């Protein structure tokens, strides 16, 4: 006859599972970000309008995939540290096998900030795409024989804005890339100290 596991045994098994899943998804999140913002885009010093436009057109869809992976990683990271359920938590200093590292808690906050930034980027891309569509419609208006009036002025402003949009997104994603240096250090420490079997 199999003896049922004690409640704390379930809790510990769940912690081990959530830590492994958090680690797996963190790696996926990082590699998805690097695919979304590769070195050739991040490090490009000279503008390349054709390559930048192609990159930016794919960025919206890739960012939404990245956001989904990031949300999953955050959920596992929160579950791994019993986020909001402090009564289940013991610190690593008291329990070297199952205790929670400060780095794990910090990793949760890091992922929350990363998700907030990602949602901002997604919203900005959606807004930019609407403006691009509107700019196309404005261009169509200019080709019609009706007097264009304010259309030319608005079109000029949209073109000026579009010229700086890609530069702005590159700067924002470079900021996220710098943040990943902190996240990767945290993640490395957590992986080194945790050995659930």
Short mmCIF file of N, CA and C in Angstrom, two decimals:
data_model
loop_
_atom_site.label_atom_id
_atom_site.label_comp_id
_atom_site.label_asym_id
_atom_site.label_seq_id
_atom_site.Cartn_x
_atom_site.Cartn_y
_atom_site.Cartn_z
N UNK A 1 0.83 -1.19 0.00
CA UNK A 1 0.00 0.00 0.00
C UNK A 1 0.88 1.26 0.00
N UNK A 2 0.53 2.19 -0.85
CA UNK A 2 1.31 3.42 -0.95
C UNK A 2 0.83 4.41 0.10
N UNK A 3 1.77 4.93 0.86
CA UNK A 3 1.43 5.93 1.86
C UNK A 3 1.30 7.28 1.17
N UNK A 4 0.18 7.99 1.39
CA UNK A 4 0.04 9.31 0.74
C UNK A 4 1.08 10.30 1.26
N UNK A 5 1.51 11.17 0.37
CA UNK A 5 2.50 12.18 0.75
C UNK A 5 1.90 13.17 1.74
N UNK A 6 2.72 13.60 2.67
CA UNK A 6 2.31 14.65 3.60
C UNK A 6 2.15 15.95 2.82
N UNK A 7 1.30 16.85 3.31
CA UNK A 7 1.03 18.12 2.62
C UNK A 7 2.32 18.86 2.28
N UNK A 8 3.28 18.87 3.23
CA UNK A 8 4.52 19.60 2.97
C UNK A 8 5.32 18.95 1.84
N UNK A 9 5.17 17.61 1.70
CA UNK A 9 5.84 16.93 0.59
C UNK A 9 5.28 17.40 -0.75
N UNK A 10 3.96 17.56 -0.82
CA UNK A 10 3.34 18.10 -2.05
C UNK A 10 3.85 19.51 -2.31
N UNK A 11 3.92 20.29 -1.25
CA UNK A 11 4.37 21.68 -1.39
C UNK A 11 5.79 21.71 -1.94
N UNK A 12 6.65 20.85 -1.43
CA UNK A 12 8.04 20.82 -1.88
C UNK A 12 8.15 20.31 -3.30
N UNK A 13 7.37 19.29 -3.64
CA UNK A 13 7.39 18.79 -5.03
C UNK A 13 6.89 19.87 -5.99
N UNK A 14 5.85 20.60 -5.58
CA UNK A 14 5.35 21.70 -6.42
C UNK A 14 6.41 22.78 -6.58
N UNK A 15 7.13 23.08 -5.51
CA UNK A 15 8.19 24.09 -5.59
C UNK A 15 9.26 23.64 -6.59
N UNK A 16 9.68 22.39 -6.51
CA UNK A 16 10.70 21.89 -7.43
C UNK A 16 10.21 21.98 -8.87
N UNK A 17 8.95 21.58 -9.11
CA UNK A 17 8.38 21.65 -10.46
C UNK A 17 8.33 23.09 -10.95
N UNK A 18 7.83 24.00 -10.10
CA UNK A 18 7.71 25.41 -10.50
C UNK A 18 9.07 26.04 -10.76
N UNK A 19 10.08 25.66 -9.99
CA UNK A 19 11.43 26.17 -10.23
C UNK A 19 11.97 25.68 -11.57
N UNK A 20 11.78 24.39 -11.85
CA UNK A 20 12.26 23.86 -13.12
C UNK A 20 11.55 24.54 -14.30
N UNK A 21 10.23 24.73 -14.19
CA UNK A 21 9.48 25.37 -15.27
C UNK A 21 9.87 26.84 -15.41
N UNK A 22 10.07 27.52 -14.28
CA UNK A 22 10.53 28.92 -14.33
C UNK A 22 11.85 29.00 -15.07
N UNK A 23 12.78 28.09 -14.74
CA UNK A 23 14.09 28.09 -15.38
C UNK A 23 13.97 27.84 -16.88
N UNK A 24 13.13 26.88 -17.24
CA UNK A 24 12.94 26.56 -18.66
C UNK A 24 12.38 27.77 -19.42
N UNK A 25 11.34 28.38 -18.85
CA UNK A 25 10.73 29.52 -19.53
C UNK A 25 11.61 30.76 -19.51
N UNK A 26 12.43 30.92 -18.46
CA UNK A 26 13.33 32.07 -18.47
C UNK A 26 14.29 31.97 -19.65
N UNK A 27 14.82 30.79 -19.88
CA UNK A 27 15.72 30.60 -21.02
C UNK A 27 14.98 30.86 -22.33
N UNK A 28 13.74 30.38 -22.43
CA UNK A 28 12.94 30.64 -23.64
C UNK A 28 12.70 32.13 -23.83
N UNK A 29 12.40 32.81 -22.73
CA UNK A 29 12.14 34.26 -22.79
C UNK A 29 13.39 34.99 -23.29
N UNK A 30 14.54 34.63 -22.73
CA UNK A 30 15.77 35.31 -23.14
C UNK A 30 16.07 35.07 -24.61
N UNK A 31 15.99 33.81 -25.05
CA UNK A 31 16.30 33.50 -26.45
C UNK A 31 15.26 34.10 -27.40
N UNK A 32 14.01 34.17 -26.96
CA UNK A 32 12.97 34.82 -27.78
C UNK A 32 13.27 36.31 -27.92
N UNK A 33 13.75 36.94 -26.84
CA UNK A 33 14.10 38.35 -26.91
C UNK A 33 15.28 38.57 -27.86
N UNK A 34 16.28 37.69 -27.76
CA UNK A 34 17.45 37.85 -28.64
C UNK A 34 17.07 37.63 -30.10
N UNK A 35 16.10 36.75 -30.36
CA UNK A 35 15.63 36.56 -31.74
C UNK A 35 14.87 37.80 -32.21
N UNK A 36 14.15 38.41 -31.28
CA UNK A 36 13.36 39.60 -31.60
C UNK A 36 14.26 40.82 -31.78
N UNK A 37 15.36 40.85 -31.05
CA UNK A 37 16.28 42.00 -31.09
C UNK A 37 17.71 41.47 -31.25
N UNK A 38 18.02 40.97 -32.46
CA UNK A 38 19.33 40.34 -32.68
C UNK A 38 20.47 41.36 -32.67
N UNK A 39 21.70 40.84 -32.56
CA UNK A 39 22.88 41.71 -32.49
C UNK A 39 22.99 42.63 -33.69
N UNK A 40 22.64 42.12 -34.87
CA UNK A 40 22.81 42.97 -36.07
C UNK A 40 21.89 44.19 -36.04
N UNK A 41 20.78 44.10 -35.32
CA UNK A 41 19.90 45.26 -35.15
C UNK A 41 20.39 46.11 -33.98
N UNK A 42 20.70 45.45 -32.87
CA UNK A 42 21.10 46.17 -31.65
C UNK A 42 22.40 46.95 -31.85
N UNK A 43 23.36 46.37 -32.59
CA UNK A 43 24.69 46.97 -32.70
C UNK A 43 24.87 47.84 -33.94
N UNK A 44 23.87 47.91 -34.81
CA UNK A 44 24.03 48.66 -36.06
C UNK A 44 24.22 50.15 -35.77
N UNK A 45 25.34 50.67 -36.23
CA UNK A 45 25.65 52.09 -36.00
C UNK A 45 25.07 52.96 -37.11
N UNK A 46 25.21 52.50 -38.35
CA UNK A 46 24.72 53.26 -39.49
C UNK A 46 23.27 52.86 -39.78
N UNK A 47 22.41 53.83 -40.07
CA UNK A 47 21.02 53.48 -40.39
C UNK A 47 20.92 52.65 -41.67
N UNK A 48 20.05 51.69 -41.66
CA UNK A 48 19.77 50.86 -42.83
C UNK A 48 18.25 50.82 -42.96
N UNK A 49 17.66 51.82 -43.64
CA UNK A 49 16.20 51.96 -43.66
C UNK A 49 15.46 50.71 -44.12
N UNK A 50 15.96 50.02 -45.12
CA UNK A 50 15.26 48.83 -45.63
C UNK A 50 15.27 47.72 -44.58
N UNK A 51 16.45 47.42 -44.04
CA UNK A 51 16.57 46.35 -43.03
C UNK A 51 15.79 46.73 -41.77
N UNK A 52 15.87 47.99 -41.35
CA UNK A 52 15.15 48.43 -40.15
C UNK A 52 13.64 48.33 -40.33
N UNK A 53 13.15 48.68 -41.51
CA UNK A 53 11.71 48.62 -41.78
C UNK A 53 11.22 47.18 -41.76
N UNK A 54 11.97 46.27 -42.35
CA UNK A 54 11.61 44.84 -42.34
C UNK A 54 11.59 44.32 -40.91
N UNK A 55 12.64 44.67 -40.13
CA UNK A 55 12.72 44.25 -38.73
C UNK A 55 11.51 44.78 -37.95
N UNK A 56 11.19 46.05 -38.15
CA UNK A 56 10.11 46.67 -37.38
C UNK A 56 8.75 46.08 -37.74
N UNK A 57 8.56 45.70 -39.01
CA UNK A 57 7.28 45.11 -39.42
C UNK A 57 7.02 43.78 -38.70
N UNK A 58 8.08 43.02 -38.43
CA UNK A 58 7.92 41.73 -37.75
C UNK A 58 7.91 41.86 -36.23
N UNK A 59 8.33 43.01 -35.73
CA UNK A 59 8.48 43.21 -34.29
C UNK A 59 7.16 43.05 -33.54
N UNK A 60 6.05 43.55 -34.10
CA UNK A 60 4.77 43.50 -33.40
C UNK A 60 4.34 42.09 -33.05
N UNK A 61 4.36 41.19 -34.01
CA UNK A 61 3.96 39.81 -33.78
C UNK A 61 4.92 39.11 -32.83
N UNK A 62 6.21 39.31 -33.02
CA UNK A 62 7.22 38.69 -32.17
C UNK A 62 7.09 39.17 -30.73
N UNK A 63 6.78 40.44 -30.54
CA UNK A 63 6.65 40.99 -29.20
C UNK A 63 5.47 40.36 -28.47
N UNK A 64 4.39 40.08 -29.19
CA UNK A 64 3.23 39.44 -28.55
C UNK A 64 3.54 38.01 -28.14
N UNK A 65 4.31 37.27 -28.96
CA UNK A 65 4.76 35.92 -28.59
C UNK A 65 5.67 36.00 -27.35
N UNK A 66 6.55 36.97 -27.36
CA UNK A 66 7.46 37.18 -26.23
C UNK A 66 6.67 37.46 -24.95
N UNK A 67 5.65 38.29 -25.06
CA UNK A 67 4.83 38.64 -23.90
C UNK A 67 4.17 37.40 -23.30
N UNK A 68 3.65 36.51 -24.16
CA UNK A 68 3.01 35.28 -23.65
C UNK A 68 4.00 34.39 -22.89
N UNK A 69 5.20 34.22 -23.47
CA UNK A 69 6.22 33.41 -22.79
C UNK A 69 6.62 34.04 -21.45
N UNK A 70 6.75 35.35 -21.47
CA UNK A 70 7.15 36.08 -20.27
C UNK A 70 6.09 35.94 -19.17
N UNK A 71 4.83 36.02 -19.53
CA UNK A 71 3.75 35.86 -18.54
C UNK A 71 3.81 34.46 -17.91
N UNK A 72 4.05 33.45 -18.73
CA UNK A 72 4.15 32.08 -18.22
C UNK A 72 5.33 31.94 -17.27
N UNK A 73 6.47 32.51 -17.65
CA UNK A 73 7.66 32.47 -16.81
C UNK A 73 7.38 33.15 -15.47
N UNK A 74 6.73 34.30 -15.50
CA UNK A 74 6.41 35.03 -14.28
C UNK A 74 5.48 34.21 -13.38
N UNK A 75 4.50 33.55 -13.96
CA UNK A 75 3.58 32.72 -13.16
C UNK A 75 4.33 31.62 -12.43
N UNK A 76 5.24 30.95 -13.13
CA UNK A 76 6.03 29.89 -12.48
C UNK A 76 6.98 30.47 -11.44
N UNK A 77 7.57 31.63 -11.74
CA UNK A 77 8.49 32.27 -10.78
C UNK A 77 7.74 32.65 -9.50
N UNK A 78 6.52 33.17 -9.63
CA UNK A 78 5.73 33.52 -8.46
C UNK A 78 5.34 32.27 -7.67
N UNK A 79 4.93 31.23 -8.37
CA UNK A 79 4.55 29.99 -7.70
C UNK A 79 5.75 29.36 -6.99
N UNK A 80 6.93 29.49 -7.56
CA UNK A 80 8.14 28.89 -6.98
C UNK A 80 8.49 29.51 -5.63
N UNK A 81 8.14 30.77 -5.42
CA UNK A 81 8.47 31.44 -4.14
C UNK A 81 7.23 31.62 -3.27
N UNK A 82 6.15 30.91 -3.63
CA UNK A 82 4.89 31.00 -2.87
C UNK A 82 4.44 32.45 -2.75
N UNK A 83 4.50 33.15 -3.87
CA UNK A 83 4.19 34.59 -3.92
C UNK A 83 2.81 34.84 -3.31
N UNK A 84 2.76 35.66 -2.26
CA UNK A 84 1.50 35.96 -1.59
C UNK A 84 1.10 34.92 -0.56
N UNK A 85 1.93 33.88 -0.37
CA UNK A 85 1.63 32.83 0.61
C UNK A 85 2.86 32.61 1.47
N UNK A 86 3.20 33.60 2.23
CA UNK A 86 4.45 33.58 3.00
C UNK A 86 4.51 32.44 4.00
N UNK A 87 3.36 31.93 4.43
CA UNK A 87 3.38 30.86 5.43
C UNK A 87 4.02 29.58 4.90
N UNK A 88 4.08 29.41 3.59
CA UNK A 88 4.70 28.23 3.00
C UNK A 88 6.19 28.40 2.75
N UNK A 89 6.70 29.61 2.92
CA UNK A 89 8.07 29.91 2.51
C UNK A 89 9.05 29.76 3.66
N UNK A 90 10.20 29.18 3.37
CA UNK A 90 11.33 29.20 4.30
C UNK A 90 12.53 29.69 3.50
N UNK A 91 13.40 30.42 4.17
CA UNK A 91 14.53 31.03 3.47
C UNK A 91 15.67 30.04 3.28
N UNK A 92 16.47 30.30 2.29
CA UNK A 92 17.61 29.44 1.95
C UNK A 92 18.60 29.37 3.12
N UNK A 93 18.72 30.44 3.89
CA UNK A 93 19.66 30.46 5.02
C UNK A 93 19.27 29.42 6.08
N UNK A 94 17.99 29.04 6.13
CA UNK A 94 17.51 28.06 7.11
C UNK A 94 17.35 26.67 6.50
N UNK A 95 17.15 26.61 5.19
CA UNK A 95 16.91 25.33 4.54
C UNK A 95 17.63 25.33 3.19
N UNK A 96 18.83 24.74 3.17
CA UNK A 96 19.67 24.79 1.96
C UNK A 96 19.06 23.99 0.81
N UNK A 97 18.19 23.05 1.10
CA UNK A 97 17.62 22.22 0.02
C UNK A 97 16.41 22.89 -0.62
N UNK A 98 15.45 23.34 0.19
CA UNK A 98 14.19 23.84 -0.34
C UNK A 98 13.96 25.33 -0.10
N UNK A 99 14.86 25.96 0.66
CA UNK A 99 14.66 27.36 1.02
C UNK A 99 14.67 28.31 -0.17
N UNK A 100 14.00 29.42 0.00
CA UNK A 100 13.86 30.41 -1.08
C UNK A 100 15.02 31.40 -1.00
N UNK A 101 15.66 31.59 -2.15
CA UNK A 101 16.76 32.55 -2.27
C UNK A 101 16.21 33.96 -2.46
N UNK A 102 16.93 34.93 -1.92
CA UNK A 102 16.55 36.33 -2.17
C UNK A 102 16.57 36.62 -3.67
N UNK A 103 17.50 35.98 -4.39
CA UNK A 103 17.59 36.17 -5.84
C UNK A 103 16.32 35.71 -6.55
N UNK A 104 15.67 34.68 -6.02
CA UNK A 104 14.42 34.22 -6.62
C UNK A 104 13.31 35.26 -6.49
N UNK A 105 13.28 35.89 -5.32
CA UNK A 105 12.27 36.94 -5.09
C UNK A 105 12.57 38.14 -5.99
N UNK A 106 13.84 38.50 -6.07
CA UNK A 106 14.24 39.61 -6.94
C UNK A 106 13.92 39.29 -8.40
N UNK A 107 14.10 38.01 -8.79
CA UNK A 107 13.80 37.59 -10.15
C UNK A 107 12.31 37.80 -10.47
N UNK A 108 11.44 37.56 -9.51
CA UNK A 108 10.00 37.81 -9.71
C UNK A 108 9.77 39.28 -10.02
N UNK A 109 10.40 40.15 -9.23
CA UNK A 109 10.23 41.60 -9.46
C UNK A 109 10.82 42.02 -10.81
N UNK A 110 11.95 41.43 -11.16
CA UNK A 110 12.56 41.71 -12.46
C UNK A 110 11.61 41.33 -13.59
N UNK A 111 11.01 40.14 -13.49
CA UNK A 111 10.08 39.67 -14.53
C UNK A 111 8.83 40.56 -14.59
N UNK A 112 8.37 41.03 -13.44
CA UNK A 112 7.21 41.94 -13.43
C UNK A 112 7.54 43.23 -14.16
N UNK A 113 8.73 43.77 -13.92
CA UNK A 113 9.13 45.00 -14.61
C UNK A 113 9.28 44.76 -16.11
N UNK A 114 9.86 43.62 -16.46
CA UNK A 114 10.04 43.27 -17.86
C UNK A 114 8.69 43.13 -18.56
N UNK A 115 7.72 42.53 -17.88
CA UNK A 115 6.38 42.39 -18.45
C UNK A 115 5.72 43.75 -18.65
N UNK A 116 5.90 44.64 -17.68
CA UNK A 116 5.34 45.99 -17.81
C UNK A 116 5.93 46.72 -19.01
N UNK A 117 7.25 46.63 -19.18
CA UNK A 117 7.92 47.26 -20.33
C UNK A 117 7.45 46.64 -21.63
N UNK A 118 7.31 45.32 -21.65
CA UNK A 118 6.87 44.62 -22.86
C UNK A 118 5.46 45.04 -23.25
N UNK A 119 4.58 45.16 -22.27
CA UNK A 119 3.20 45.59 -22.56
C UNK A 119 3.19 47.01 -23.13
N UNK A 120 4.08 47.85 -22.63
CA UNK A 120 4.19 49.20 -23.18
C UNK A 120 4.62 49.14 -24.64
N UNK A 121 5.62 48.30 -24.93
CA UNK A 121 6.11 48.17 -26.30
C UNK A 121 5.01 47.65 -27.22
N UNK A 122 4.27 46.63 -26.76
CA UNK A 122 3.17 46.08 -27.56
C UNK A 122 2.13 47.16 -27.86
N UNK A 123 1.75 47.93 -26.84
CA UNK A 123 0.76 49.00 -27.04
C UNK A 123 1.29 50.06 -28.01
N UNK A 124 2.57 50.41 -27.89
CA UNK A 124 3.16 51.42 -28.79
C UNK A 124 3.18 50.93 -30.23
N UNK A 125 3.51 49.63 -30.40
CA UNK A 125 3.54 49.08 -31.76
C UNK A 125 2.14 49.09 -32.36
N UNK A 126 1.14 48.69 -31.56
CA UNK A 126 -0.25 48.70 -32.05
C UNK A 126 -0.66 50.11 -32.47
N UNK A 127 -0.30 51.10 -31.64
CA UNK A 127 -0.63 52.49 -31.95
C UNK A 127 0.09 52.94 -33.22
N UNK A 128 1.37 52.57 -33.32
CA UNK A 128 2.15 52.95 -34.50
C UNK A 128 1.55 52.34 -35.76
N UNK A 129 1.11 51.09 -35.68
CA UNK A 129 0.52 50.44 -36.85
C UNK A 129 -0.77 51.15 -37.28
N UNK A 130 -1.56 51.61 -36.30
CA UNK A 130 -2.77 52.36 -36.64
C UNK A 130 -2.41 53.67 -37.34
N UNK A 131 -1.36 54.33 -36.82
CA UNK A 131 -0.93 55.58 -37.45
C UNK A 131 -0.40 55.33 -38.86
N UNK A 132 0.32 54.22 -39.05
CA UNK A 132 0.82 53.89 -40.39
C UNK A 132 -0.34 53.66 -41.36
N UNK A 133 -1.37 52.97 -40.87
CA UNK A 133 -2.54 52.72 -41.72
C UNK A 133 -3.22 54.04 -42.07
N UNK A 134 -3.32 54.89 -41.07
CA UNK A 134 -3.95 56.20 -41.30
C UNK A 134 -3.12 57.03 -42.28
N UNK A 135 -1.79 56.93 -42.14
CA UNK A 135 -0.91 57.67 -43.06
C UNK A 135 -1.11 57.19 -44.49
N UNK A 136 -1.31 55.87 -44.66
CA UNK A 136 -1.58 55.32 -45.99
C UNK A 136 -2.88 55.86 -46.56
N UNK A 137 -3.88 55.96 -45.70
CA UNK A 137 -5.17 56.51 -46.14
C UNK A 137 -5.03 57.98 -46.52
N UNK A 138 -4.21 58.70 -45.75
CA UNK A 138 -3.97 60.11 -46.05
C UNK A 138 -3.27 60.25 -47.41
N UNK A 139 -2.34 59.34 -47.68
CA UNK A 139 -1.63 59.36 -48.97
C UNK A 139 -2.62 59.13 -50.11
N UNK A 140 -3.58 58.23 -49.90
CA UNK A 140 -4.61 57.98 -50.92
C UNK A 140 -5.44 59.23 -51.18
N UNK A 141 -5.73 59.98 -50.11
CA UNK A 141 -6.52 61.22 -50.26
C UNK A 141 -5.77 62.22 -51.14
N UNK A 142 -4.46 62.26 -51.00
CA UNK A 142 -3.66 63.22 -51.77
C UNK A 142 -3.71 62.93 -53.27
N UNK A 143 -3.93 61.67 -53.64
CA UNK A 143 -3.94 61.31 -55.06
C UNK A 143 -5.26 61.66 -55.73
N UNK A 144 -6.27 61.96 -54.92
CA UNK A 144 -7.58 62.29 -55.49
C UNK A 144 -7.60 63.76 -55.90
N UNK A 145 -8.43 64.10 -56.89
CA UNK A 145 -8.42 65.48 -57.40
C UNK A 145 -8.95 66.52 -56.41
N UNK A 146 -9.57 66.08 -55.32
CA UNK A 146 -10.10 67.03 -54.34
C UNK A 146 -8.93 67.76 -53.69
N UNK A 147 -9.08 69.03 -53.38
CA UNK A 147 -8.00 69.80 -52.73
C UNK A 147 -7.58 69.14 -51.43
N UNK A 148 -6.27 69.00 -51.23
CA UNK A 148 -5.78 68.25 -50.08
C UNK A 148 -5.73 69.09 -48.80
N UNK A 149 -5.62 70.40 -48.90
CA UNK A 149 -5.65 71.27 -47.72
C UNK A 149 -4.67 70.86 -46.64
N UNK A 150 -5.22 70.42 -45.49
CA UNK A 150 -4.39 70.07 -44.34
C UNK A 150 -3.71 68.71 -44.49
N UNK A 151 -4.12 67.92 -45.46
CA UNK A 151 -3.58 66.58 -45.61
C UNK A 151 -2.07 66.62 -45.79
N UNK A 152 -1.54 67.54 -46.60
CA UNK A 152 -0.10 67.62 -46.82
C UNK A 152 0.65 67.88 -45.52
N UNK A 153 0.14 68.79 -44.71
CA UNK A 153 0.80 69.13 -43.45
C UNK A 153 0.80 67.94 -42.50
N UNK A 154 -0.36 67.28 -42.39
CA UNK A 154 -0.46 66.11 -41.50
C UNK A 154 0.47 65.00 -41.99
N UNK A 155 0.50 64.80 -43.33
CA UNK A 155 1.36 63.77 -43.91
C UNK A 155 2.83 64.05 -43.58
N UNK A 156 3.24 65.31 -43.66
CA UNK A 156 4.62 65.67 -43.34
C UNK A 156 4.95 65.33 -41.88
N UNK A 157 4.03 65.66 -40.99
CA UNK A 157 4.25 65.38 -39.55
C UNK A 157 4.34 63.88 -39.30
N UNK A 158 3.48 63.10 -39.96
CA UNK A 158 3.53 61.64 -39.80
C UNK A 158 4.85 61.08 -40.32
N UNK A 159 5.33 61.60 -41.44
CA UNK A 159 6.61 61.14 -41.99
C UNK A 159 7.76 61.46 -41.05
N UNK A 160 7.74 62.65 -40.44
CA UNK A 160 8.77 63.02 -39.47
C UNK A 160 8.74 62.07 -38.27
N UNK A 161 7.53 61.77 -37.81
CA UNK A 161 7.38 60.88 -36.66
C UNK A 161 7.86 59.47 -37.00
N UNK A 162 7.53 58.98 -38.19
CA UNK A 162 7.92 57.64 -38.60
C UNK A 162 9.44 57.49 -38.68
N UNK A 163 10.11 58.57 -39.05
CA UNK A 163 11.57 58.53 -39.17
C UNK A 163 12.23 58.28 -37.82
N UNK A 164 11.62 58.73 -36.74
CA UNK A 164 12.22 58.56 -35.41
C UNK A 164 11.68 57.34 -34.66
N UNK A 165 10.61 56.73 -35.15
CA UNK A 165 9.97 55.62 -34.43
C UNK A 165 10.91 54.43 -34.26
N UNK A 166 11.58 54.02 -35.33
CA UNK A 166 12.46 52.84 -35.26
C UNK A 166 13.62 53.11 -34.31
N UNK A 167 14.17 54.31 -34.35
CA UNK A 167 15.26 54.67 -33.44
C UNK A 167 14.77 54.60 -32.00
N UNK A 168 13.55 55.08 -31.77
CA UNK A 168 12.98 55.05 -30.41
C UNK A 168 12.82 53.62 -29.92
N UNK A 169 12.31 52.72 -30.76
CA UNK A 169 12.12 51.33 -30.36
C UNK A 169 13.46 50.64 -30.12
N UNK A 170 14.44 50.94 -30.94
CA UNK A 170 15.76 50.35 -30.72
C UNK A 170 16.31 50.77 -29.36
N UNK A 171 16.14 52.04 -29.00
CA UNK A 171 16.60 52.52 -27.70
C UNK A 171 15.89 51.82 -26.55
N UNK A 172 14.59 51.63 -26.70
CA UNK A 172 13.80 50.96 -25.67
C UNK A 172 14.22 49.51 -25.51
N UNK A 173 14.42 48.82 -26.62
CA UNK A 173 14.82 47.41 -26.56
C UNK A 173 16.27 47.26 -26.08
N UNK A 174 17.10 48.24 -26.38
CA UNK A 174 18.48 48.22 -25.84
C UNK A 174 18.43 48.32 -24.32
N UNK A 175 17.51 49.12 -23.81
CA UNK A 175 17.30 49.24 -22.36
C UNK A 175 16.92 47.87 -21.78
N UNK A 176 16.01 47.15 -22.44
CA UNK A 176 15.59 45.82 -21.98
C UNK A 176 16.79 44.85 -22.04
N UNK A 177 17.58 44.95 -23.09
CA UNK A 177 18.76 44.10 -23.23
C UNK A 177 19.73 44.33 -22.06
N UNK A 178 19.93 45.59 -21.68
CA UNK A 178 20.77 45.90 -20.52
C UNK A 178 20.18 45.31 -19.25
N UNK A 179 18.87 45.35 -19.13
CA UNK A 179 18.20 44.77 -17.96
C UNK A 179 18.43 43.26 -17.89
N UNK A 180 18.47 42.63 -19.05
CA UNK A 180 18.69 41.18 -19.08
C UNK A 180 20.05 40.81 -18.50
N UNK A 181 21.01 41.72 -18.54
CA UNK A 181 22.32 41.43 -17.92
C UNK A 181 22.13 41.18 -16.43
N UNK A 182 21.26 41.96 -15.80
CA UNK A 182 20.94 41.78 -14.38
C UNK A 182 20.17 40.47 -14.20
N UNK A 183 19.14 40.28 -15.02
CA UNK A 183 18.32 39.07 -14.93
C UNK A 183 19.13 37.81 -15.12
N UNK A 184 20.06 37.82 -16.08
CA UNK A 184 20.87 36.63 -16.34
C UNK A 184 21.80 36.32 -15.16
N UNK A 185 22.30 37.35 -14.50
CA UNK A 185 23.14 37.15 -13.32
C UNK A 185 22.32 36.51 -12.19
N UNK A 186 21.12 37.03 -11.97
CA UNK A 186 20.22 36.44 -10.96
C UNK A 186 19.91 35.00 -11.29
N UNK A 187 19.57 34.76 -12.54
CA UNK A 187 19.19 33.44 -12.99
C UNK A 187 20.35 32.46 -12.83
N UNK A 188 21.56 32.91 -13.15
CA UNK A 188 22.74 32.06 -12.99
C UNK A 188 22.97 31.67 -11.55
N UNK A 189 22.80 32.63 -10.62
CA UNK A 189 22.96 32.35 -9.20
C UNK A 189 21.92 31.34 -8.72
N UNK A 190 20.69 31.53 -9.14
CA UNK A 190 19.61 30.62 -8.74
C UNK A 190 19.89 29.21 -9.25
N UNK A 191 20.28 29.08 -10.50
CA UNK A 191 20.57 27.75 -11.06
C UNK A 191 21.74 27.08 -10.37
N UNK A 192 22.74 27.86 -10.00
CA UNK A 192 23.92 27.30 -9.35
C UNK A 192 23.61 26.75 -7.95
N UNK A 193 22.74 27.46 -7.23
CA UNK A 193 22.47 27.08 -5.84
C UNK A 193 21.34 26.07 -5.69
N UNK A 194 20.46 25.98 -6.67
CA UNK A 194 19.34 25.07 -6.54
C UNK A 194 19.63 23.76 -7.27
N UNK A 195 19.40 22.69 -6.58
CA UNK A 195 19.60 21.38 -7.18
C UNK A 195 18.51 20.44 -6.68
N UNK A 196 17.32 20.57 -7.28
CA UNK A 196 16.20 19.74 -6.87
C UNK A 196 16.27 18.42 -7.62
N UNK A 197 16.07 17.34 -6.93
CA UNK A 197 16.03 16.03 -7.58
C UNK A 197 14.83 15.26 -7.12
#
